[in-house]
């Protein structure tokens, strides 16, 4: 009798866990489908603008949206890897890639600077197009941050999770600045690390010394 009761309790608890996981998976799938649909709508809008106006001025939005998806994809890898019991080193490696690409998500907001500077376009369509892309980028970025923070909270505690969140937001702001004004890309850290370090040293070390003297 006792064994049968234990088995029933075990099966009920496992059924609850499976249903919770299935529900979370369905919600995640719905969110991803909605974001993909919104990204596709922006892509269609850019394509229509190119065809109608015979201008490539807003095509950068499509590329920037693609880059904005990368941190969410990496965050999903971190989240699912943590659920599968990946080692801390593996999670940290993928997490570092996520952090490097995270600025690409909010970066699209800076494309608002082009409003009024295009040679072609309309007064209503371009703002809608750019604002939609920027909003999608922000959602992608915050969703990826939520996933990675959840992993850190589970592994290291709530304080570490919030420290990661604020640190990632600050680093993302610096990354947006470097991307917009220094014209760096996330992958430059891997492809041209010497140039990146050299430019940072010249700008923030040598220039500061010059100002002091």
PDB file of C-alpha atoms in Angstrom:
ATOM      1  CA  UNK A   1       0.000   0.000   0.000  1.00  0.00           C
ATOM      2  CA  UNK A   2       2.753   2.445   0.911  1.00  0.00           C
ATOM      3  CA  UNK A   3       4.668   1.754  -2.298  1.00  0.00           C
ATOM      4  CA  UNK A   4       1.534   2.249  -4.404  1.00  0.00           C
ATOM      5  CA  UNK A   5       0.842   5.573  -2.676  1.00  0.00           C
ATOM      6  CA  UNK A   6       4.429   6.739  -3.268  1.00  0.00           C
ATOM      7  CA  UNK A   7       4.218   5.756  -6.940  1.00  0.00           C
ATOM      8  CA  UNK A   8       0.946   7.630  -7.386  1.00  0.00           C
ATOM      9  CA  UNK A   9       2.384  10.724  -5.735  1.00  0.00           C
ATOM     10  CA  UNK A  10       5.477  10.491  -7.913  1.00  0.00           C
ATOM     11  CA  UNK A  11       3.467  10.165 -11.116  1.00  0.00           C
ATOM     12  CA  UNK A  12       1.210  13.071 -10.107  1.00  0.00           C
ATOM     13  CA  UNK A  13       4.186  15.299  -9.355  1.00  0.00           C
ATOM     14  CA  UNK A  14       5.916  14.345 -12.600  1.00  0.00           C
ATOM     15  CA  UNK A  15       2.681  14.991 -14.490  1.00  0.00           C
ATOM     16  CA  UNK A  16       2.487  18.444 -12.927  1.00  0.00           C
ATOM     17  CA  UNK A  17       6.094  19.195 -13.953  1.00  0.00           C
ATOM     18  CA  UNK A  18       5.513  17.960 -17.512  1.00  0.00           C
ATOM     19  CA  UNK A  19       2.320  20.028 -17.865  1.00  0.00           C
ATOM     20  CA  UNK A  20       4.108  23.124 -16.525  1.00  0.00           C
ATOM     21  CA  UNK A  21       6.974  22.626 -18.966  1.00  0.00           C
ATOM     22  CA  UNK A  22       4.550  22.055 -21.850  1.00  0.00           C
ATOM     23  CA  UNK A  23       2.661  25.213 -20.903  1.00  0.00           C
ATOM     24  CA  UNK A  24       5.880  27.238 -20.735  1.00  0.00           C
ATOM     25  CA  UNK A  25       6.984  25.821 -24.089  1.00  0.00           C
ATOM     26  CA  UNK A  26       3.679  26.759 -25.686  1.00  0.00           C
ATOM     27  CA  UNK A  27       3.865  30.300 -24.285  1.00  0.00           C
ATOM     28  CA  UNK A  28       7.433  30.668 -25.497  1.00  0.00           C
ATOM     29  CA  UNK A  29       6.465  29.402 -28.929  1.00  0.00           C
ATOM     30  CA  UNK A  30       3.595  31.905 -29.139  1.00  0.00           C
ATOM     31  CA  UNK A  31       5.906  34.785 -28.170  1.00  0.00           C
ATOM     32  CA  UNK A  32       8.513  33.726 -30.719  1.00  0.00           C
ATOM     33  CA  UNK A  33       5.870  33.369 -33.438  1.00  0.00           C
ATOM     34  CA  UNK A  34       4.529  36.845 -32.652  1.00  0.00           C
ATOM     35  CA  UNK A  35       8.026  38.369 -32.808  1.00  0.00           C
ATOM     36  CA  UNK A  36       8.797  36.531 -36.039  1.00  0.00           C
ATOM     37  CA  UNK A  37       5.520  37.756 -37.549  1.00  0.00           C
ATOM     38  CA  UNK A  38       6.283  41.339 -36.500  1.00  0.00           C
ATOM     39  CA  UNK A  39       9.807  41.093 -37.931  1.00  0.00           C
ATOM     40  CA  UNK A  40       8.403  39.689 -41.164  1.00  0.00           C
ATOM     41  CA  UNK A  41       5.913  42.582 -41.346  1.00  0.00           C
ATOM     42  CA  UNK A  42       8.742  45.113 -41.034  1.00  0.00           C
ATOM     43  CA  UNK A  43      10.698  43.236 -43.719  1.00  0.00           C
ATOM     44  CA  UNK A  44       7.675  43.327 -46.031  1.00  0.00           C
ATOM     45  CA  UNK A  45       7.276  47.043 -45.340  1.00  0.00           C
ATOM     46  CA  UNK A  46      10.923  47.712 -46.197  1.00  0.00           C
ATOM     47  CA  UNK A  47      10.585  45.615 -49.360  1.00  0.00           C
ATOM     48  CA  UNK A  48       7.454  47.515 -50.403  1.00  0.00           C
ATOM     49  CA  UNK A  49       9.252  50.817 -49.827  1.00  0.00           C
ATOM     50  CA  UNK A  50      12.196  49.672 -51.951  1.00  0.00           C
ATOM     51  CA  UNK A  51       9.910  48.586 -54.796  1.00  0.00           C
ATOM     52  CA  UNK A  52       7.634  51.641 -54.684  1.00  0.00           C
ATOM     53  CA  UNK A  53      10.279  54.337 -54.220  1.00  0.00           C
ATOM     54  CA  UNK A  54      13.197  52.517 -55.893  1.00  0.00           C
ATOM     55  CA  UNK A  55      15.365  53.409 -52.898  1.00  0.00           C
ATOM     56  CA  UNK A  56      17.496  51.260 -50.585  1.00  0.00           C
ATOM     57  CA  UNK A  57      17.570  53.795 -47.763  1.00  0.00           C
ATOM     58  CA  UNK A  58      15.759  51.700 -45.126  1.00  0.00           C
ATOM     59  CA  UNK A  59      17.180  48.280 -45.994  1.00  0.00           C
ATOM     60  CA  UNK A  60      19.538  48.544 -43.013  1.00  0.00           C
ATOM     61  CA  UNK A  61      16.504  47.918 -40.789  1.00  0.00           C
ATOM     62  CA  UNK A  62      16.292  44.324 -42.030  1.00  0.00           C
ATOM     63  CA  UNK A  63      19.954  43.657 -41.247  1.00  0.00           C
ATOM     64  CA  UNK A  64      19.658  45.339 -37.846  1.00  0.00           C
ATOM     65  CA  UNK A  65      16.591  43.249 -37.029  1.00  0.00           C
ATOM     66  CA  UNK A  66      18.508  40.100 -37.919  1.00  0.00           C
ATOM     67  CA  UNK A  67      21.301  41.131 -35.558  1.00  0.00           C
ATOM     68  CA  UNK A  68      18.735  41.931 -32.848  1.00  0.00           C
ATOM     69  CA  UNK A  69      17.551  38.308 -32.962  1.00  0.00           C
ATOM     70  CA  UNK A  70      21.016  36.924 -32.166  1.00  0.00           C
ATOM     71  CA  UNK A  71      21.007  37.763 -28.426  1.00  0.00           C
ATOM     72  CA  UNK A  72      17.579  36.141 -28.013  1.00  0.00           C
ATOM     73  CA  UNK A  73      18.756  32.990 -29.793  1.00  0.00           C
ATOM     74  CA  UNK A  74      21.860  32.844 -27.578  1.00  0.00           C
ATOM     75  CA  UNK A  75      19.734  33.488 -24.468  1.00  0.00           C
ATOM     76  CA  UNK A  76      17.483  30.570 -25.425  1.00  0.00           C
ATOM     77  CA  UNK A  77      20.595  28.399 -25.768  1.00  0.00           C
ATOM     78  CA  UNK A  78      21.735  29.478 -22.285  1.00  0.00           C
ATOM     79  CA  UNK A  79      18.270  28.893 -20.801  1.00  0.00           C
ATOM     80  CA  UNK A  80      17.774  25.465 -22.354  1.00  0.00           C
ATOM     81  CA  UNK A  81      21.383  24.528 -21.594  1.00  0.00           C
ATOM     82  CA  UNK A  82      20.853  25.352 -17.933  1.00  0.00           C
ATOM     83  CA  UNK A  83      17.739  23.155 -17.862  1.00  0.00           C
ATOM     84  CA  UNK A  84      19.806  20.303 -19.358  1.00  0.00           C
ATOM     85  CA  UNK A  85      22.478  20.701 -16.703  1.00  0.00           C
ATOM     86  CA  UNK A  86      25.284  22.225 -18.767  1.00  0.00           C
ATOM     87  CA  UNK A  87      28.441  23.141 -16.882  1.00  0.00           C
ATOM     88  CA  UNK A  88      28.973  26.681 -15.608  1.00  0.00           C
ATOM     89  CA  UNK A  89      31.887  27.135 -18.019  1.00  0.00           C
ATOM     90  CA  UNK A  90      29.783  26.262 -21.075  1.00  0.00           C
ATOM     91  CA  UNK A  91      26.957  28.531 -19.949  1.00  0.00           C
ATOM     92  CA  UNK A  92      29.396  31.373 -19.267  1.00  0.00           C
ATOM     93  CA  UNK A  93      30.947  31.002 -22.731  1.00  0.00           C
ATOM     94  CA  UNK A  94      27.576  31.213 -24.490  1.00  0.00           C
ATOM     95  CA  UNK A  95      26.577  33.983 -22.068  1.00  0.00           C
ATOM     96  CA  UNK A  96      29.610  36.024 -23.070  1.00  0.00           C
ATOM     97  CA  UNK A  97      28.514  35.763 -26.699  1.00  0.00           C
ATOM     98  CA  UNK A  98      25.044  36.883 -25.638  1.00  0.00           C
ATOM     99  CA  UNK A  99      26.492  39.916 -23.846  1.00  0.00           C
ATOM    100  CA  UNK A 100      28.580  40.915 -26.870  1.00  0.00           C
ATOM    101  CA  UNK A 101      25.568  40.785 -29.196  1.00  0.00           C
ATOM    102  CA  UNK A 102      23.041  42.260 -26.759  1.00  0.00           C
ATOM    103  CA  UNK A 103      23.649  45.908 -27.869  1.00  0.00           C
ATOM    104  CA  UNK A 104      22.331  44.994 -31.322  1.00  0.00           C
ATOM    105  CA  UNK A 105      18.796  44.750 -29.892  1.00  0.00           C
ATOM    106  CA  UNK A 106      18.391  48.342 -28.610  1.00  0.00           C
ATOM    107  CA  UNK A 107      20.691  49.694 -31.327  1.00  0.00           C
ATOM    108  CA  UNK A 108      17.767  49.970 -33.755  1.00  0.00           C
ATOM    109  CA  UNK A 109      16.395  52.839 -31.667  1.00  0.00           C
ATOM    110  CA  UNK A 110      19.299  54.956 -32.928  1.00  0.00           C
ATOM    111  CA  UNK A 111      17.994  54.541 -36.494  1.00  0.00           C
ATOM    112  CA  UNK A 112      15.421  57.192 -35.568  1.00  0.00           C
ATOM    113  CA  UNK A 113      18.178  59.723 -36.278  1.00  0.00           C
ATOM    114  CA  UNK A 114      17.585  59.137 -39.996  1.00  0.00           C
ATOM    115  CA  UNK A 115      14.037  60.481 -39.894  1.00  0.00           C
ATOM    116  CA  UNK A 116      13.893  63.580 -42.033  1.00  0.00           C
ATOM    117  CA  UNK A 117      17.243  62.796 -43.663  1.00  0.00           C
ATOM    118  CA  UNK A 118      16.061  60.358 -46.310  1.00  0.00           C
ATOM    119  CA  UNK A 119      15.897  61.681 -49.853  1.00  0.00           C
ATOM    120  CA  UNK A 120      12.759  59.657 -50.444  1.00  0.00           C
ATOM    121  CA  UNK A 121       9.934  58.418 -48.275  1.00  0.00           C
ATOM    122  CA  UNK A 122       6.800  59.669 -46.587  1.00  0.00           C
ATOM    123  CA  UNK A 123       6.139  61.616 -43.401  1.00  0.00           C
ATOM    124  CA  UNK A 124       4.133  58.762 -41.874  1.00  0.00           C
ATOM    125  CA  UNK A 125       5.426  55.476 -43.318  1.00  0.00           C
ATOM    126  CA  UNK A 126       9.117  55.862 -42.385  1.00  0.00           C
ATOM    127  CA  UNK A 127       8.414  56.717 -38.717  1.00  0.00           C
ATOM    128  CA  UNK A 128       6.043  53.741 -38.442  1.00  0.00           C
ATOM    129  CA  UNK A 129       8.610  51.443 -40.043  1.00  0.00           C
ATOM    130  CA  UNK A 130      11.537  52.535 -37.899  1.00  0.00           C
ATOM    131  CA  UNK A 131       9.521  52.706 -34.663  1.00  0.00           C
ATOM    132  CA  UNK A 132       8.163  49.208 -35.280  1.00  0.00           C
ATOM    133  CA  UNK A 133      11.668  47.833 -35.854  1.00  0.00           C
ATOM    134  CA  UNK A 134      12.969  49.642 -32.763  1.00  0.00           C
ATOM    135  CA  UNK A 135      10.126  48.282 -30.612  1.00  0.00           C
ATOM    136  CA  UNK A 136      10.786  44.732 -31.803  1.00  0.00           C
ATOM    137  CA  UNK A 137      14.483  45.161 -31.046  1.00  0.00           C
ATOM    138  CA  UNK A 138      13.750  46.347 -27.508  1.00  0.00           C
ATOM    139  CA  UNK A 139      11.398  43.415 -26.861  1.00  0.00           C
ATOM    140  CA  UNK A 140      13.997  40.970 -28.195  1.00  0.00           C
ATOM    141  CA  UNK A 141      16.656  42.492 -25.977  1.00  0.00           C
ATOM    142  CA  UNK A 142      14.610  42.564 -22.765  1.00  0.00           C
ATOM    143  CA  UNK A 143      13.283  39.066 -23.365  1.00  0.00           C
ATOM    144  CA  UNK A 144      16.822  37.741 -23.801  1.00  0.00           C
ATOM    145  CA  UNK A 145      17.893  39.568 -20.628  1.00  0.00           C
ATOM    146  CA  UNK A 146      14.972  38.020 -18.717  1.00  0.00           C
ATOM    147  CA  UNK A 147      16.002  34.514 -19.775  1.00  0.00           C
ATOM    148  CA  UNK A 148      19.671  34.913 -18.871  1.00  0.00           C
ATOM    149  CA  UNK A 149      18.796  36.611 -15.581  1.00  0.00           C
ATOM    150  CA  UNK A 150      16.510  33.704 -14.708  1.00  0.00           C
ATOM    151  CA  UNK A 151      19.410  31.291 -15.183  1.00  0.00           C
ATOM    152  CA  UNK A 152      21.740  33.387 -13.015  1.00  0.00           C
ATOM    153  CA  UNK A 153      19.100  33.719 -10.281  1.00  0.00           C
ATOM    154  CA  UNK A 154      18.603  29.957 -10.286  1.00  0.00           C
ATOM    155  CA  UNK A 155      22.337  29.215 -10.161  1.00  0.00           C
ATOM    156  CA  UNK A 156      23.730  32.069  -8.057  1.00  0.00           C
ATOM    157  CA  UNK A 157      20.820  33.814  -6.365  1.00  0.00           C
ATOM    158  CA  UNK A 158      18.641  36.884  -6.780  1.00  0.00           C
ATOM    159  CA  UNK A 159      21.384  39.425  -5.973  1.00  0.00           C
ATOM    160  CA  UNK A 160      23.665  38.018  -8.671  1.00  0.00           C
ATOM    161  CA  UNK A 161      20.756  38.035 -11.115  1.00  0.00           C
ATOM    162  CA  UNK A 162      20.047  41.726 -10.595  1.00  0.00           C
ATOM    163  CA  UNK A 163      23.771  42.525 -10.731  1.00  0.00           C
ATOM    164  CA  UNK A 164      23.915  40.802 -14.118  1.00  0.00           C
ATOM    165  CA  UNK A 165      20.822  42.671 -15.332  1.00  0.00           C
ATOM    166  CA  UNK A 166      22.109  46.138 -14.429  1.00  0.00           C
ATOM    167  CA  UNK A 167      25.626  45.315 -15.629  1.00  0.00           C
ATOM    168  CA  UNK A 168      24.318  44.001 -18.955  1.00  0.00           C
ATOM    169  CA  UNK A 169      22.159  47.094 -19.455  1.00  0.00           C
ATOM    170  CA  UNK A 170      25.124  49.382 -18.762  1.00  0.00           C
ATOM    171  CA  UNK A 171      27.390  47.380 -21.073  1.00  0.00           C
ATOM    172  CA  UNK A 172      24.676  47.417 -23.730  1.00  0.00           C
ATOM    173  CA  UNK A 173      24.492  51.211 -23.544  1.00  0.00           C
ATOM    174  CA  UNK A 174      28.249  51.427 -24.078  1.00  0.00           C
ATOM    175  CA  UNK A 175      27.942  48.972 -26.957  1.00  0.00           C
ATOM    176  CA  UNK A 176      25.248  51.050 -28.639  1.00  0.00           C
ATOM    177  CA  UNK A 177      27.492  54.120 -28.359  1.00  0.00           C
ATOM    178  CA  UNK A 178      30.482  52.265 -29.827  1.00  0.00           C
ATOM    179  CA  UNK A 179      28.344  50.897 -32.642  1.00  0.00           C
ATOM    180  CA  UNK A 180      26.702  54.181 -33.601  1.00  0.00           C
ATOM    181  CA  UNK A 181      29.597  56.613 -33.143  1.00  0.00           C
ATOM    182  CA  UNK A 182      32.720  54.415 -33.403  1.00  0.00           C
ATOM    183  CA  UNK A 183      31.135  52.174 -36.052  1.00  0.00           C
ATOM    184  CA  UNK A 184      32.188  48.927 -34.374  1.00  0.00           C
ATOM    185  CA  UNK A 185      30.400  45.612 -34.764  1.00  0.00           C
ATOM    186  CA  UNK A 186      29.934  42.925 -32.117  1.00  0.00           C
ATOM    187  CA  UNK A 187      32.090  40.462 -34.047  1.00  0.00           C
ATOM    188  CA  UNK A 188      35.019  42.890 -34.195  1.00  0.00           C
ATOM    189  CA  UNK A 189      35.963  41.609 -30.735  1.00  0.00           C
ATOM    190  CA  UNK A 190      36.678  38.233 -32.381  1.00  0.00           C
ATOM    191  CA  UNK A 191      37.852  39.247 -35.856  1.00  0.00           C
ATOM    192  CA  UNK A 192      39.934  42.334 -34.993  1.00  0.00           C
ATOM    193  CA  UNK A 193      40.653  42.258 -31.247  1.00  0.00           C
ATOM    194  CA  UNK A 194      43.971  44.081 -31.616  1.00  0.00           C
ATOM    195  CA  UNK A 195      42.355  47.025 -33.428  1.00  0.00           C
ATOM    196  CA  UNK A 196      39.558  47.230 -30.859  1.00  0.00           C
ATOM    197  CA  UNK A 197      41.965  47.247 -27.907  1.00  0.00           C
ATOM    198  CA  UNK A 198      44.257  49.721 -29.685  1.00  0.00           C
ATOM    199  CA  UNK A 199      41.452  52.174 -30.427  1.00  0.00           C
ATOM    200  CA  UNK A 200      40.146  51.947 -26.872  1.00  0.00           C
ATOM    201  CA  UNK A 201      43.634  52.545 -25.476  1.00  0.00           C
ATOM    202  CA  UNK A 202      44.244  55.533 -27.733  1.00  0.00           C
ATOM    203  CA  UNK A 203      40.868  57.075 -27.015  1.00  0.00           C
ATOM    204  CA  UNK A 204      40.526  56.509 -23.285  1.00  0.00           C
ATOM    205  CA  UNK A 205      44.109  56.222 -22.052  1.00  0.00           C
ATOM    206  CA  UNK A 206      46.359  58.251 -24.311  1.00  0.00           C
ATOM    207  CA  UNK A 207      43.782  61.032 -24.855  1.00  0.00           C
ATOM    208  CA  UNK A 208      43.111  61.262 -21.102  1.00  0.00           C
ATOM    209  CA  UNK A 209      46.821  61.573 -20.371  1.00  0.00           C
ATOM    210  CA  UNK A 210      47.121  64.289 -22.965  1.00  0.00           C
ATOM    211  CA  UNK A 211      44.265  66.198 -21.342  1.00  0.00           C
ATOM    212  CA  UNK A 212      45.850  65.850 -17.901  1.00  0.00           C
ATOM    213  CA  UNK A 213      49.233  67.138 -19.041  1.00  0.00           C
TER     214      UNK A 213
END
